[in-house]
CSV table of C-alpha atoms in Angstrom, one decimal:
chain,number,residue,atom,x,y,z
A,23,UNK,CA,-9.0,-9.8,-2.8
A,24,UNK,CA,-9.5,-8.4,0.9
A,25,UNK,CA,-8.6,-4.7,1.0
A,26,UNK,CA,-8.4,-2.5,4.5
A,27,UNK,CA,-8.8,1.0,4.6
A,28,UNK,CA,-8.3,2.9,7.6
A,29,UNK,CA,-9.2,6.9,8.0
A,30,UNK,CA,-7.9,9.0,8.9
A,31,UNK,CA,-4.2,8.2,7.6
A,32,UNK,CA,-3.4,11.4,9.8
A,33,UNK,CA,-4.5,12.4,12.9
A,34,UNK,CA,-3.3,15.4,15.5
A,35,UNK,CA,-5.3,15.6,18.7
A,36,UNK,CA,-4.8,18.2,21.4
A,37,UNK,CA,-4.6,16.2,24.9
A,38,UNK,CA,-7.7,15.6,26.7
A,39,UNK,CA,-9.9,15.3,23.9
A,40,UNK,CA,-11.8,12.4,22.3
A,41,UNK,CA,-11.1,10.9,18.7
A,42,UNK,CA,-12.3,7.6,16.6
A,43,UNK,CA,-10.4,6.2,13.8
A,44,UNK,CA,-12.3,4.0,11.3
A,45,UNK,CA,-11.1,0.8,9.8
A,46,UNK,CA,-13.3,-0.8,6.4
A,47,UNK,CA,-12.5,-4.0,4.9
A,48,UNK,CA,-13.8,-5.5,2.1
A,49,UNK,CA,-15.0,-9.1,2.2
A,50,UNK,CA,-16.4,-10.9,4.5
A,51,UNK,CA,-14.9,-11.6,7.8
A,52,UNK,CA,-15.3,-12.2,11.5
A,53,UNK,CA,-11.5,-11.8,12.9
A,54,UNK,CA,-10.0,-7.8,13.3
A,55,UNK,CA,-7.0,-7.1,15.1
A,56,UNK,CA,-5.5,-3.5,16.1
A,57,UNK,CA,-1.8,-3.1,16.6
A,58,UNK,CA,0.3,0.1,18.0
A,59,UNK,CA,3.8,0.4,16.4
A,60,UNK,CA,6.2,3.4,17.4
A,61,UNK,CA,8.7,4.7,15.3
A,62,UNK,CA,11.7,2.7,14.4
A,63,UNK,CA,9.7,-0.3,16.6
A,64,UNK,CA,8.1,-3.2,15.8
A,65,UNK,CA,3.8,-3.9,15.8
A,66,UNK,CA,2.4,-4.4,19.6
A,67,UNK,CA,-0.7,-6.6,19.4
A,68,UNK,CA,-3.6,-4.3,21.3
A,69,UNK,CA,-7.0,-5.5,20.8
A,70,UNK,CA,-8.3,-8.9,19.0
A,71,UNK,CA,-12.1,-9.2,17.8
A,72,UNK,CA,-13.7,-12.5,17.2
A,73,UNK,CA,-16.9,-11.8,17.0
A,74,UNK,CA,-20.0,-8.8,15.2
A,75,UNK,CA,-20.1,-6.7,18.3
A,76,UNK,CA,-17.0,-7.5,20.5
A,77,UNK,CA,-16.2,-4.6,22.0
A,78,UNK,CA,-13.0,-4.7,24.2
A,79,UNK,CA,-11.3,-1.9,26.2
A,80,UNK,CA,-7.8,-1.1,27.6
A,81,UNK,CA,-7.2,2.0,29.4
A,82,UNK,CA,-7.9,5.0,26.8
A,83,UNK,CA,-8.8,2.9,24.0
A,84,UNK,CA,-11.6,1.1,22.8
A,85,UNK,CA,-12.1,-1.1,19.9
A,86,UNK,CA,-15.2,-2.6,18.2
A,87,UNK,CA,-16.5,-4.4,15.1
A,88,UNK,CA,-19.5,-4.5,12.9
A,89,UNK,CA,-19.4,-7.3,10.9
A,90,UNK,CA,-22.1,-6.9,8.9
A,91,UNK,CA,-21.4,-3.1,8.3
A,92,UNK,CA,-17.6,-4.3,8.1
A,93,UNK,CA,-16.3,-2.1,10.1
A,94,UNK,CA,-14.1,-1.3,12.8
A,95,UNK,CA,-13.5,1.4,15.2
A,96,UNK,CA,-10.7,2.3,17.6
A,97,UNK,CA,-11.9,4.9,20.3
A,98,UNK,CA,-9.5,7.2,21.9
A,99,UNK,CA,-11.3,8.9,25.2
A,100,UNK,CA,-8.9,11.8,26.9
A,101,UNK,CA,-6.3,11.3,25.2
A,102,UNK,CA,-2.4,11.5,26.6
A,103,UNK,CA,0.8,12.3,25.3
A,104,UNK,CA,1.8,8.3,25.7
A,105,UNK,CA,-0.9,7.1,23.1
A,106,UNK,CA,1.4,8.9,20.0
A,107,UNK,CA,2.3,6.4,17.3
A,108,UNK,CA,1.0,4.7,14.7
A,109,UNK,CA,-2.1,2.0,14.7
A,110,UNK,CA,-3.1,-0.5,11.9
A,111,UNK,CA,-6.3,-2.6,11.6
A,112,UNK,CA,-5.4,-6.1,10.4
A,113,UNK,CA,-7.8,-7.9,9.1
A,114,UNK,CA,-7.8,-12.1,7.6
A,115,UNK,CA,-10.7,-14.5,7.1
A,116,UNK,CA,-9.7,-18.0,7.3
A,117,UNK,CA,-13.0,-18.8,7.7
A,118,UNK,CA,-13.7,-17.7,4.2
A,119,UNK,CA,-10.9,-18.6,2.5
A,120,UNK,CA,-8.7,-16.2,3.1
A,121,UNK,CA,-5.8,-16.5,5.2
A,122,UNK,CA,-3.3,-14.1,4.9
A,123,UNK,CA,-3.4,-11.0,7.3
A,124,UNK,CA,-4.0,-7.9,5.7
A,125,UNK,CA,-3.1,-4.4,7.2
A,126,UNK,CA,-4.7,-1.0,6.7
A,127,UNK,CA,-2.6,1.9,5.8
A,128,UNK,CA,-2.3,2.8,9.3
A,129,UNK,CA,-3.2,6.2,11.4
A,130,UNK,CA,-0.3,8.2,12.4
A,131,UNK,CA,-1.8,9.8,15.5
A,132,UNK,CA,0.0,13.1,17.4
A,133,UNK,CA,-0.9,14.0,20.5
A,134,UNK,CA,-0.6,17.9,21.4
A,135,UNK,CA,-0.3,19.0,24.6
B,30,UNK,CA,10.2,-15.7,28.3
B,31,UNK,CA,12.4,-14.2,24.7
B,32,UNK,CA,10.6,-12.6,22.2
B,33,UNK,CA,10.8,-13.0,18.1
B,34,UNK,CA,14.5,-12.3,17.4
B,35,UNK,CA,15.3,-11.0,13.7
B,36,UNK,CA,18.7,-10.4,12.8
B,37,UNK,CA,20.7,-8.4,11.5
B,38,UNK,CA,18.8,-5.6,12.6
B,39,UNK,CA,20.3,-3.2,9.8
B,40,UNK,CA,22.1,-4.0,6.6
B,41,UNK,CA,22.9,-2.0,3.8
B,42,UNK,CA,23.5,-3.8,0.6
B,43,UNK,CA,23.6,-3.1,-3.3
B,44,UNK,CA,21.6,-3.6,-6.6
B,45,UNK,CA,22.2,-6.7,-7.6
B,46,UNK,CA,23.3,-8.4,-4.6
B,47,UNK,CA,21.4,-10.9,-2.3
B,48,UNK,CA,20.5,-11.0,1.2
B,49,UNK,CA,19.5,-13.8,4.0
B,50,UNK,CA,17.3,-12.6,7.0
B,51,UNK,CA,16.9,-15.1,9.8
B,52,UNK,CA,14.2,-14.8,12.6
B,53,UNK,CA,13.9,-17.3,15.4
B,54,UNK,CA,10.6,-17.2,16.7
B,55,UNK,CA,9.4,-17.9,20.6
B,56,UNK,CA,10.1,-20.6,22.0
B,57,UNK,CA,7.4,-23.3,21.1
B,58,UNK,CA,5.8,-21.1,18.2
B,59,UNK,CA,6.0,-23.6,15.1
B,60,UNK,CA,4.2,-20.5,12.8
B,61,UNK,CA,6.4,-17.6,11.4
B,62,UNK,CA,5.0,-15.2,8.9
B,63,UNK,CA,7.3,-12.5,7.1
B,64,UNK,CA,5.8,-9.1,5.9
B,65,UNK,CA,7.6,-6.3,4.2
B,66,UNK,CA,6.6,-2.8,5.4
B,67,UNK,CA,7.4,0.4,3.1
B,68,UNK,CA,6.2,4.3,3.4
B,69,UNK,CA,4.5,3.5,0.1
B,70,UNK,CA,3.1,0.3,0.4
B,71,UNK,CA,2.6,-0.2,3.8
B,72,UNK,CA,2.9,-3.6,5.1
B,73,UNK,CA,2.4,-6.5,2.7
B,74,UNK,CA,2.2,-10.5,3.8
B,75,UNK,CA,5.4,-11.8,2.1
B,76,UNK,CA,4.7,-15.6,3.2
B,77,UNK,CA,4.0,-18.1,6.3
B,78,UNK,CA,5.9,-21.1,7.4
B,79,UNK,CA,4.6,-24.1,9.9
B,80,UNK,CA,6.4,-27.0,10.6
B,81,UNK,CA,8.9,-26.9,7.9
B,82,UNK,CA,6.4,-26.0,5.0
B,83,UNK,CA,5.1,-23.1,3.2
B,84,UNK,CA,1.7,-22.5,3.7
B,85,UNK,CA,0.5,-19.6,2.2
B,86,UNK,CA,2.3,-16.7,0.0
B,87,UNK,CA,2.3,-13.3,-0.7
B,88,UNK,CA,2.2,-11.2,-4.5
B,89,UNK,CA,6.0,-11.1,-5.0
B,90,UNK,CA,7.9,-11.9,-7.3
B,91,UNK,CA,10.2,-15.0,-7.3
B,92,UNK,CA,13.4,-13.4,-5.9
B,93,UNK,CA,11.5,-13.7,-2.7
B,94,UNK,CA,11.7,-16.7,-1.0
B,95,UNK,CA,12.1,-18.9,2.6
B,96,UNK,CA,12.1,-21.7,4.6
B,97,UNK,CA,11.8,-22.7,7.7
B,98,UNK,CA,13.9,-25.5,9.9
B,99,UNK,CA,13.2,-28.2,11.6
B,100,UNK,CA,13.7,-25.9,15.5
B,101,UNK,CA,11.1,-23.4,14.0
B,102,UNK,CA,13.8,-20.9,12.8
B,103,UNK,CA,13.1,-19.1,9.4
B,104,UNK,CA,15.2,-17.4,7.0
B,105,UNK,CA,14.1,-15.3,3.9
B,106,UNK,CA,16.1,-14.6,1.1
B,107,UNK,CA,16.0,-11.7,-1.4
B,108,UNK,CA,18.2,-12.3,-4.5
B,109,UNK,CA,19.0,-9.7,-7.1
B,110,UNK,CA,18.5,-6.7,-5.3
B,111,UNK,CA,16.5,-3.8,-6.3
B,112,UNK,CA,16.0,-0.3,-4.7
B,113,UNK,CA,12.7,-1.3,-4.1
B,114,UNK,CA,13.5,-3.5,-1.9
B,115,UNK,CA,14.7,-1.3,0.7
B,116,UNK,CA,12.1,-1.7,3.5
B,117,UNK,CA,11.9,-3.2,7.0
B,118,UNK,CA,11.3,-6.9,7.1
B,119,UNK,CA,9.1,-7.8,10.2
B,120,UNK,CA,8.4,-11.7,11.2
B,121,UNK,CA,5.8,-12.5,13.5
B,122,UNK,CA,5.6,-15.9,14.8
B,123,UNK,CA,2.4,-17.6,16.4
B,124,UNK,CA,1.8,-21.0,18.0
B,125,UNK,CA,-0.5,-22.1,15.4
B,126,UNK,CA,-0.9,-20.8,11.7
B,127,UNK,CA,-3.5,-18.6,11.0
B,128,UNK,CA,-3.6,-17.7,15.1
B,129,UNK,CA,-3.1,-13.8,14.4
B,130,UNK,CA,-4.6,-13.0,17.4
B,131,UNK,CA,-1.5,-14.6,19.2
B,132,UNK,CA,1.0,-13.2,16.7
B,133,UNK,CA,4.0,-11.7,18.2
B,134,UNK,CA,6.5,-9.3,15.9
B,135,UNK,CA,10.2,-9.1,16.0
B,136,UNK,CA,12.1,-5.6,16.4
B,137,UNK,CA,12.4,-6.2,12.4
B,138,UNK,CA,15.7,-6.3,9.8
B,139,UNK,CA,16.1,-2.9,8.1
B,140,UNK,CA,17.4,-3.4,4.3
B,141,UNK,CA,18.6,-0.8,2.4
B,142,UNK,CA,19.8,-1.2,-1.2
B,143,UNK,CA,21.8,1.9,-2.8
């Protein structure tokens, strides 16, 4: 059974500063997908990874994968007020059997000013 | 163009009861998947839907179930309540099934059973 675990499940930054959260899964796959939700809202798609070492950027964050390490990173640089809320790392392997999407247990991140 | 519509948006219901959620997805999206997302649990794959058929299925119990019509539109059904049940319901739909890169979630349907 695919399992995703994200660290930290908590995460309080001061503004300006930089932070990584980490995102493990357990089986074998080449498809990870990072979402933003805020509170009482629904799941934003923000970055999609198709490949071991797709890297892709949008503003503040950046997100990558290591498939053979199975790992996932989402990269805050200078971080702003905006960017509070909660992110997940999904992860499924169709490819490998494995369809459904899994979540992690999501990062609630703050942002201090 | 609309987004994935899920209604009602809030219910409160009791033990026992039973409850229909409806999602219509985007327009031309023939995939809608339903998840269930709880403090505890987080969010867990209930089931997906593609043209009218059931394609893959979460670990829940039987009093979970859904379908899907023939204009894409899904419903999901939870029958003999129970208190843990009370969660919000998202749906997502996609063009295609397994196409989570492209999925798109609805504001969600938030149950809670006293």
């Amino acid at each position: 059974e695919l399992k995703v675990e994200q660290n930290p499940l908590f995460l309080s930054m001061q503004e300006g500063k930089n932070y990584t959260i980490y995102c493990n899964y357990s089986t074998t796959s080449d498809r990870l997908y990072w979402y933003r939700q805020d509170p009482g809202k629904s799941l934003e798609s923000l970055f999609v990874l198709l490949s071991n070492g797709a890297v892709k950027q949008e503003g503040r964050l950046m997100a990558s994968l290591d498939t053979k390490a199975r790992l996932s990173t989402l990269h805050i640089t200078a971080a702003v007020h905006d960017l509070s809320a909660t992110y997940f790392c999904a992860v499924d392997a169709p490819n490998f059997g494995n369809e459904k999407l899994t979540f992690g247990t999501g990062t609630r991140l703050t942002i201090i000013p | 163009k609309a987004g994935v519509t899920q209604t009602p948006r809030y219910l409160i219901k009791t033990r026992g009861q039973q409850v229909t959620l409806s999602c219509s997805p985007i327009s031309g999206h023939r995939s809608v998947s339903w998840y269930q997302q709880t403090p505890g649990q987080g969010l867990q794959f209930l089931f997906e839907y593609f043209s009218e058929t059931q394609r893959n299925k979460g670990n829940f119990p039987g009093r979970f179930s859904g379908r899907q019509f023939s204009n894409s539109r899904s419903e999901m059904n939870v029958s003999t309540l129970e208190l843990g049940d009370s969660a919000l319901y998202l749906c997502a739909s996609s063009r295609y099934p397994t196409n989570a890169g492209e999925l798109f979630f609805g504001e969600g349907s938030r149950l809670t059973v006293l």
